[in-house]
Coordinates of C-alpha atoms in Angstrom, one line a residue:
M1 CA 0.0 0.0 0.0
T2 CA 1.5 3.3 -1.1
Q3 CA 1.2 6.4 1.0
T4 CA -0.1 9.6 -0.5
P5 CA 2.8 12.0 -0.6
Q6 CA 2.4 15.1 1.5
R7 CA 1.9 18.3 -0.3
P8 CA 4.8 20.8 0.2
V9 CA 3.9 23.5 2.7
R10 CA 4.2 27.0 1.3
L11 CA 5.2 29.8 3.7
F12 CA 2.2 31.9 4.7
S13 CA -0.2 29.6 2.9
R14 CA -3.9 29.6 3.6
G15 CA -5.1 27.0 6.2
S16 CA -8.4 25.4 6.6
F17 CA -11.8 27.2 6.8
L18 CA -12.0 26.3 10.5
E19 CA -8.6 28.0 11.0
H20 CA -9.7 31.0 9.1
S21 CA -13.0 31.3 11.0
R22 CA -11.3 30.9 14.4
T23 CA -8.6 33.4 13.6
A24 CA -11.1 36.0 12.5
E25 CA -13.1 35.6 15.7
I26 CA -10.0 36.0 17.9
L27 CA -8.7 39.0 16.0
R28 CA -12.1 40.7 16.2
A29 CA -11.9 40.5 20.0
E30 CA -8.3 41.6 20.0
T31 CA -9.1 44.6 17.8
T32 CA -11.6 45.9 20.3
G33 CA -9.1 45.3 23.1
G34 CA -6.3 47.0 21.1
I35 CA -8.4 50.1 20.7
L36 CA -9.2 50.2 24.4
L37 CA -5.5 49.6 25.1
I38 CA -4.5 52.6 23.0
V39 CA -7.2 54.7 24.7
G40 CA -5.9 53.7 28.1
A41 CA -2.3 54.5 27.2
V42 CA -3.2 57.9 25.7
A43 CA -5.3 58.8 28.8
A44 CA -2.4 57.9 31.0
L45 CA 0.1 59.9 29.0
V46 CA -2.2 63.0 28.9
W47 CA -2.9 62.8 32.7
A48 CA 0.8 62.2 33.6
N49 CA 1.8 65.3 31.6
S50 CA -1.0 67.5 32.8
P51 CA -1.0 69.9 35.8
W52 CA -2.7 67.0 37.7
S53 CA 0.2 64.5 37.2
D54 CA 0.6 64.1 41.0
A55 CA -2.9 62.8 41.2
Y56 CA -2.1 60.1 38.6
A57 CA 1.0 59.1 40.5
E58 CA -0.9 58.9 43.7
L59 CA -3.6 56.8 42.1
R60 CA -1.0 54.4 40.7
E61 CA 0.7 54.0 44.0
L62 CA -2.5 53.7 46.1
T63 CA -2.1 50.6 48.2
V64 CA -5.0 48.1 48.6
G65 CA -5.2 44.5 49.7
P66 CA -4.7 42.5 52.9
S67 CA -1.3 43.1 54.5
A68 CA -1.6 39.9 56.6
I69 CA -0.9 37.8 53.5
H70 CA 1.5 40.2 51.9
L71 CA -1.0 41.3 49.3
D72 CA -1.1 45.0 50.2
L73 CA 0.0 46.1 46.7
S74 CA -0.2 49.3 44.8
L75 CA -2.9 49.6 42.0
G76 CA 0.0 49.6 39.5
T77 CA 1.3 46.3 40.9
W78 CA -2.1 44.7 41.0
A79 CA -2.5 45.6 37.3
A80 CA 0.9 44.2 36.4
D81 CA 0.8 41.1 38.6
G82 CA -2.9 40.4 38.8
L83 CA -4.6 41.5 35.6
L84 CA -1.8 40.4 33.3
A85 CA -2.2 36.9 34.8
I86 CA -5.6 36.8 33.1
F87 CA -3.9 37.9 29.8
F88 CA -1.3 35.1 30.1
F89 CA -4.0 32.5 31.1
V90 CA -5.7 33.2 27.8
A91 CA -2.4 33.1 25.9
G92 CA -1.6 29.7 27.6
L93 CA -5.0 28.3 26.5
E94 CA -4.4 29.4 22.9
L95 CA -0.9 28.0 22.9
K96 CA -1.9 24.6 24.3
R97 CA -4.7 24.4 21.8
E98 CA -2.3 25.1 19.0
F99 CA 0.1 22.3 20.2
V100 CA -2.7 19.8 20.6
A101 CA -5.1 20.5 17.8
G102 CA -3.7 23.4 15.7
D103 CA -0.8 24.6 13.6
L104 CA 1.9 23.7 16.1
R105 CA 0.8 20.0 16.0
D106 CA 2.2 19.8 12.4
P107 CA 6.0 20.4 12.6
R108 CA 6.0 21.5 8.9
R109 CA 3.5 24.3 9.5
A110 CA 4.7 25.1 13.0
A111 CA 8.3 25.8 11.8
L112 CA 7.6 29.2 10.4
P113 CA 5.9 31.0 13.4
V114 CA 8.2 29.2 15.9
V115 CA 11.4 30.1 14.1
A116 CA 10.2 33.6 13.3
A117 CA 9.2 34.2 17.0
A118 CA 12.6 32.9 18.2
G119 CA 14.5 35.1 15.7
G120 CA 12.2 38.0 16.5
M121 CA 13.2 37.8 20.2
A122 CA 16.9 36.9 19.9
V123 CA 17.9 39.7 17.5
P124 CA 16.2 42.6 19.4
A125 CA 17.8 41.3 22.6
L126 CA 21.2 41.4 20.8
V127 CA 20.6 44.9 19.5
F128 CA 19.7 46.2 22.9
T129 CA 22.8 44.5 24.4
L130 CA 25.1 46.0 21.8
V131 CA 23.7 49.5 22.3
N132 CA 24.1 49.2 26.1
L133 CA 27.5 47.5 26.3
G134 CA 29.7 49.0 29.0
T135 CA 26.7 50.3 31.0
D136 CA 24.7 48.9 34.0
N137 CA 21.6 48.6 31.9
L138 CA 22.0 45.1 30.5
S139 CA 19.3 43.7 32.7
G140 CA 16.8 45.3 30.3
W141 CA 17.9 43.1 27.4
A142 CA 14.5 41.4 27.1
I143 CA 12.4 44.6 26.9
P144 CA 12.3 44.8 23.1
T145 CA 11.6 41.1 22.5
A146 CA 7.8 41.1 22.9
T147 CA 5.0 41.5 20.3
D148 CA 1.7 43.1 21.4
I149 CA -1.0 41.4 19.3
A150 CA -3.8 43.6 20.6
F151 CA -2.0 46.8 19.6
A152 CA -0.9 45.4 16.3
V153 CA -4.4 44.2 15.4
A154 CA -5.8 47.6 16.4
I155 CA -3.4 49.3 14.0
L156 CA -4.6 46.9 11.2
A157 CA -8.2 47.9 12.0
V158 CA -7.3 51.6 11.9
I159 CA -5.5 51.4 8.5
S160 CA -8.3 49.1 7.1
S161 CA -5.8 46.5 5.9
H162 CA -7.5 43.4 4.4
L163 CA -4.8 40.9 5.4
P164 CA -5.3 37.5 3.7
S165 CA -5.9 34.5 5.9
G166 CA -2.3 33.2 5.8
L167 CA -0.8 36.5 7.1
R168 CA -3.4 36.9 9.8
T169 CA -2.8 33.3 11.0
F170 CA 0.9 33.9 11.0
L171 CA 0.6 37.1 13.1
L172 CA -1.6 35.4 15.7
T173 CA 0.5 32.3 16.0
L174 CA 3.7 34.4 16.1
A175 CA 2.3 36.5 19.0
V176 CA 1.1 33.4 20.9
V177 CA 4.6 31.7 20.7
D178 CA 6.1 35.1 21.6
D179 CA 4.0 35.2 24.7
L180 CA 5.2 31.8 25.8
L181 CA 8.8 32.8 25.3
A182 CA 8.3 36.1 27.1
I183 CA 6.7 34.4 30.2
T184 CA 9.6 31.9 30.2
I185 CA 12.1 34.8 30.2
I186 CA 10.3 36.5 33.0
A187 CA 10.2 33.3 35.1
I188 CA 13.9 32.5 34.6
F189 CA 15.7 35.8 34.4
Y190 CA 13.5 38.2 36.4
T191 CA 13.1 36.1 39.6
D192 CA 15.3 37.8 42.2
E193 CA 14.5 35.8 45.3
L194 CA 12.9 32.4 45.2
S195 CA 11.0 30.8 48.0
P196 CA 10.8 27.1 47.1
L197 CA 8.2 26.3 49.9
Y198 CA 5.6 28.7 48.4
L199 CA 6.3 27.4 44.9
L200 CA 5.8 23.8 46.1
L201 CA 2.6 24.8 47.9
A202 CA 1.4 26.4 44.6
V203 CA 1.5 23.0 43.0
L204 CA -1.5 21.9 45.2
P205 CA -4.1 24.3 44.0
I206 CA -2.8 24.0 40.4
A207 CA -3.1 20.2 40.6
A208 CA -6.6 20.5 42.1
F209 CA -7.5 23.0 39.3
G210 CA -6.1 20.5 36.7
F211 CA -8.0 17.6 38.2
L212 CA -11.3 19.5 38.1
V213 CA -10.9 20.7 34.5
Q214 CA -9.8 17.2 33.3
K215 CA -13.1 16.0 34.8
R216 CA -14.7 18.8 32.7
I217 CA -16.0 20.5 35.8
R218 CA -16.6 24.2 34.9
S219 CA -18.0 25.6 38.1
P220 CA -16.5 29.1 38.7
W221 CA -17.2 28.6 42.5
L222 CA -14.5 25.9 42.4
L223 CA -12.1 27.0 39.7
V224 CA -11.8 30.7 40.5
P225 CA -10.8 30.2 44.2
L226 CA -8.2 27.6 43.3
A227 CA -6.8 29.9 40.6
L228 CA -6.6 32.8 43.1
V229 CA -4.8 30.7 45.7
A230 CA -2.4 29.4 43.1
W231 CA -1.8 33.0 42.0
A232 CA -1.2 34.2 45.5
L233 CA 1.3 31.4 46.3
V234 CA 3.2 31.9 43.1
H235 CA 3.4 35.7 43.8
E236 CA 4.7 34.9 47.3
S237 CA 7.3 32.5 45.9
G238 CA 9.2 35.3 44.2
V239 CA 8.3 34.1 40.7
H240 CA 6.3 36.7 38.8
A241 CA 2.7 35.9 39.5
T242 CA 1.7 36.0 35.8
V243 CA 3.4 32.6 35.5
A244 CA 0.5 31.1 37.4
G245 CA -1.8 32.0 34.6
V246 CA 0.1 30.0 32.0
L247 CA 0.6 27.0 34.4
L248 CA -3.2 26.9 35.1
A249 CA -4.0 27.2 31.4
F250 CA -1.7 24.3 30.5
T251 CA -3.9 22.0 32.7
V252 CA -7.1 22.6 30.7
P253 CA -8.0 19.9 28.2
V254 CA -8.3 20.9 24.6
L255 CA -10.2 17.9 23.2
R256 CA -13.7 16.9 24.2
S257 CA -14.0 13.7 26.2
E258 CA -15.8 10.7 24.7
A259 CA -18.4 11.0 27.4
A260 CA -19.2 14.5 26.1
G261 CA -19.6 13.3 22.6
G262 CA -16.0 13.3 21.3
P263 CA -14.2 15.6 18.9
Q264 CA -17.2 16.0 16.5
A265 CA -19.5 17.4 19.2
G266 CA -18.1 20.9 19.5
P267 CA -15.5 22.9 21.3
G268 CA -13.5 21.5 24.2
L269 CA -13.1 23.1 27.6
A270 CA -10.0 25.2 26.6
E271 CA -12.0 26.9 23.9
H272 CA -15.0 27.3 26.2
L273 CA -12.9 29.1 28.8
E274 CA -11.1 31.1 26.2
H275 CA -14.5 32.4 24.9
L276 CA -15.4 33.4 28.4
I277 CA -12.2 35.0 29.5
R278 CA -10.8 36.6 26.3
P279 CA -13.2 39.5 26.5
I280 CA -12.2 40.2 30.1
S281 CA -8.5 40.0 29.1
A282 CA -8.8 42.1 26.0
G283 CA -11.5 44.5 27.1
F284 CA -10.4 45.1 30.7
A285 CA -7.2 43.5 32.0
V286 CA -4.8 44.7 29.3
P287 CA -6.3 48.3 28.9
V288 CA -6.2 48.8 32.7
F289 CA -2.6 47.6 32.8
A290 CA -1.8 50.0 29.9
F291 CA -3.4 52.9 31.8
F292 CA -1.2 52.3 34.9
A293 CA 2.0 51.3 33.0
A294 CA 2.2 53.9 30.2
G295 CA 1.9 57.1 32.2
V296 CA 5.3 58.8 32.1
T297 CA 6.0 62.5 32.6
V298 CA 8.3 63.4 29.7
G299 CA 8.7 67.1 30.5
G300 CA 7.8 68.5 27.1
F301 CA 9.7 68.0 23.9
S302 CA 13.0 68.7 25.6
G303 CA 12.4 66.0 28.2
L304 CA 11.3 63.6 25.5
F305 CA 14.5 64.1 23.5
D306 CA 16.6 63.8 26.6
S307 CA 15.0 60.5 27.4
L308 CA 15.4 59.3 23.9
G309 CA 19.0 60.1 24.0
S310 CA 19.6 57.6 26.8
K311 CA 21.1 54.2 25.8
V312 CA 18.2 52.4 27.4
A313 CA 15.6 54.1 25.2
L314 CA 17.8 53.9 22.1
G315 CA 18.4 50.2 22.7
I316 CA 14.7 49.6 23.0
V317 CA 13.8 51.7 19.9
A318 CA 16.5 50.0 17.8
G319 CA 15.5 46.6 19.1
L320 CA 11.8 47.0 18.3
I321 CA 12.3 48.6 14.9
I322 CA 15.6 47.1 13.5
G323 CA 15.9 44.0 15.7
K324 CA 12.3 42.8 15.1
T325 CA 12.5 43.4 11.4
I326 CA 15.8 41.7 10.9
G327 CA 14.9 38.9 13.4
I328 CA 11.6 37.9 11.9
A329 CA 12.3 38.6 8.2
G330 CA 15.8 37.2 8.4
S331 CA 14.8 34.0 10.2
T332 CA 12.0 33.5 7.7
W333 CA 14.5 33.9 4.8
L334 CA 16.9 31.4 6.4
L335 CA 14.0 28.9 6.9
Q336 CA 13.0 29.3 3.3
R337 CA 16.6 28.8 2.1
F338 CA 17.2 25.8 4.4
T339 CA 13.9 24.0 3.6
K340 CA 13.7 25.2 0.0
A341 CA 10.1 26.1 0.6
D342 CA 8.5 28.9 -1.4
L343 CA 6.4 31.8 -0.3
D344 CA 2.7 31.5 -1.1
E345 CA 2.4 32.5 -4.7
D346 CA 0.2 35.5 -3.9
L347 CA 2.7 37.1 -1.5
S348 CA 6.1 38.6 -1.7
W349 CA 9.0 39.5 0.7
V350 CA 7.6 43.0 1.0
D351 CA 4.7 41.4 2.9
V352 CA 7.2 39.6 5.2
I353 CA 9.0 42.8 6.0
G354 CA 5.7 44.6 6.7
M355 CA 4.6 41.9 9.1
S356 CA 8.0 41.9 10.7
M357 CA 7.7 45.7 11.3
L358 CA 4.2 45.3 12.7
A359 CA 5.6 42.8 15.2
G360 CA 7.8 45.6 16.4
I361 CA 4.9 46.9 18.4
G362 CA 6.0 45.6 21.8
F363 CA 3.8 47.5 24.2
T364 CA 2.2 45.4 27.0
V365 CA 4.8 42.8 27.8
S366 CA 7.7 45.2 27.0
L367 CA 6.4 47.6 29.7
L368 CA 6.0 44.7 32.1
I369 CA 9.6 43.5 31.6
G370 CA 10.8 47.1 31.8
E371 CA 9.2 47.4 35.3
L372 CA 10.8 44.2 36.4
A373 CA 14.2 45.2 35.1
F374 CA 14.3 48.8 36.3
G375 CA 11.3 49.3 38.5
A376 CA 13.5 50.5 41.4
D377 CA 15.0 53.3 39.3
E378 CA 12.4 56.0 38.4
I379 CA 14.7 57.6 35.8
L380 CA 15.4 54.3 34.0
E381 CA 11.8 53.3 34.2
A382 CA 10.8 56.5 32.6
E383 CA 13.4 56.0 29.8
V384 CA 12.0 52.5 29.3
K385 CA 8.4 53.8 28.8
V386 CA 9.6 56.5 26.4
G387 CA 11.6 53.9 24.4
V388 CA 8.7 51.4 24.3
L389 CA 6.1 54.0 23.3
V390 CA 8.3 55.7 20.7
G391 CA 9.6 52.4 19.3
S392 CA 6.1 50.9 19.1
L393 CA 4.8 54.0 17.4
I394 CA 7.5 54.2 14.8
A395 CA 7.2 50.4 14.1
A396 CA 3.4 50.9 13.7
L397 CA 3.9 53.9 11.3
L398 CA 6.5 52.0 9.1
A399 CA 4.3 48.9 9.0
T400 CA 1.3 51.1 8.0
V401 CA 3.2 52.5 5.1
I402 CA 4.2 49.1 3.7
L403 CA 0.9 47.3 4.4
R404 CA -1.2 50.1 3.0
A405 CA 0.9 50.1 -0.2
R406 CA 0.0 46.4 -0.6
N407 CA -3.7 46.8 0.4
R408 CA -5.0 46.4 -3.1
V409 CA -3.4 43.0 -3.3
Y410 CA -4.7 42.1 0.2
K411 CA -8.2 43.2 -0.7
R412 CA -8.2 41.0 -3.8
L413 CA -7.1 38.0 -1.8
H414 CA -9.5 38.8 1.0
D415 CA -12.4 39.1 -1.4
L416 CA -11.5 35.8 -3.0
E417 CA -11.7 34.2 0.4
Q418 CA -15.3 35.4 0.7
V419 CA -16.7 33.8 -2.5
D420 CA -19.1 30.9 -1.9
A421 CA -20.5 30.1 -5.4
D422 CA -21.9 26.7 -4.4
Q423 CA -23.5 28.3 -1.2
D424 CA -22.4 25.5 1.1
G425 CA -21.4 28.0 3.8
I426 CA -17.6 27.5 3.1
P427 CA -15.8 29.8 0.7
D428 CA -14.7 28.1 -2.5
V429 CA -11.0 28.6 -1.8
Y430 CA -11.3 26.3 1.2
D431 CA -13.2 23.5 -0.5
D432 CA -10.1 21.4 -1.1
T433 CA -8.4 22.3 2.2
P434 CA -8.4 19.4 4.7
S435 CA -10.0 20.1 8.1
R436 CA -8.7 19.0 11.5
E437 CA -12.1 18.0 12.7
D438 CA -11.5 14.4 11.8
G439 CA -8.1 14.4 13.2
S440 CA -6.3 14.8 9.9
G441 CA -5.1 17.6 7.7
T442 CA -3.2 20.7 8.7
S443 CA -5.2 23.3 10.4
G444 CA -3.8 26.3 12.2
P445 CA -4.3 27.9 15.6
T446 CA -8.0 28.2 14.9
S447 CA -8.7 24.5 15.0
G448 CA -9.6 24.0 18.6
R449 CA -12.5 21.6 17.7
S450 CA -10.4 18.5 17.4

């Protein structure tokens, strides 16, 4: 019996219709969240540079929470440690679903976003390090390594870019892998003092949470308290508390159990929880964090230019703009040369460069890492914020120029993906694309129904 040869995978090729539908749904939620994120950041900047800037600082430093269990934290810290744990929980759910039932399940299709994410983190870190050699600022090497999917998608919405399915899927998968690498960096390199006892105790609520979700128990009265206890113990251990969000997410099953009807019956628990929590993450957690993290008093244009003249800010700006572009586009080119794969026939290297620049928007996690690296130094922390804001803004503008120039091509491809001549509910371009619902085929990060 002869095996059917596998079709070669083209870089940025279109996935299944299930993948397309799922990606579109996620990006719609992230677009709304991205717009709210931008509103929160702008509000913080305006307030921090107004005559009432002291009131903003007092609000950010306002301490709330029970001191008996060492959770008397400032509102800014609650936003960074608490609300972003929700963000990373959603990212963890998405990543696990990709590994189990999506793009990352197929090594051939997973290679591009994984390699691009790795390159897109390594080169910006190298650029920052080179700029800051000989200084005491090297602890900030990871600041320009992150990609903010919500901010990037909001930019796409503003410029009305009709990205084809392959590029949208790549951007989402790249950002999800980026999030995992970022939280790994935070856990390993930004843990100053580790308390092993609390970390071991955190295993108990995480294990109990995992046991319940594996039994498909969805009661928030059981799951939420366990998640809060796990978060508090991880926070007390010295590891950044957002790590708890990823660990909890990895315990959630992706596939439906046979008792629930098996893979054909609908979404699994991971997708169910993602549907419930993503709006909270995108619509509340990330915008509130942006509001408390982005407020920096720049002191007018002179203060802005002074901050930009620092090596910290220059390293971040260069890392986000130059490092991300070279890292993602360069690693994609190397992958293409090594595997002898071709770009999708409808796309060109200009599109790769545009997407690489768009990934240089490193807002949310970059600000978080900046606080962890230099939070004790107000001057360096202000320079970090200026560098992240300016670098992300320039990356967004450059990406806008390139992607808008290609928008006629994107619109043609986008319109083609909407044509359903046989009216079967599936656009004609997906009719010959295998689905993952039967456990075969190559679907991307949207194929949670496995």
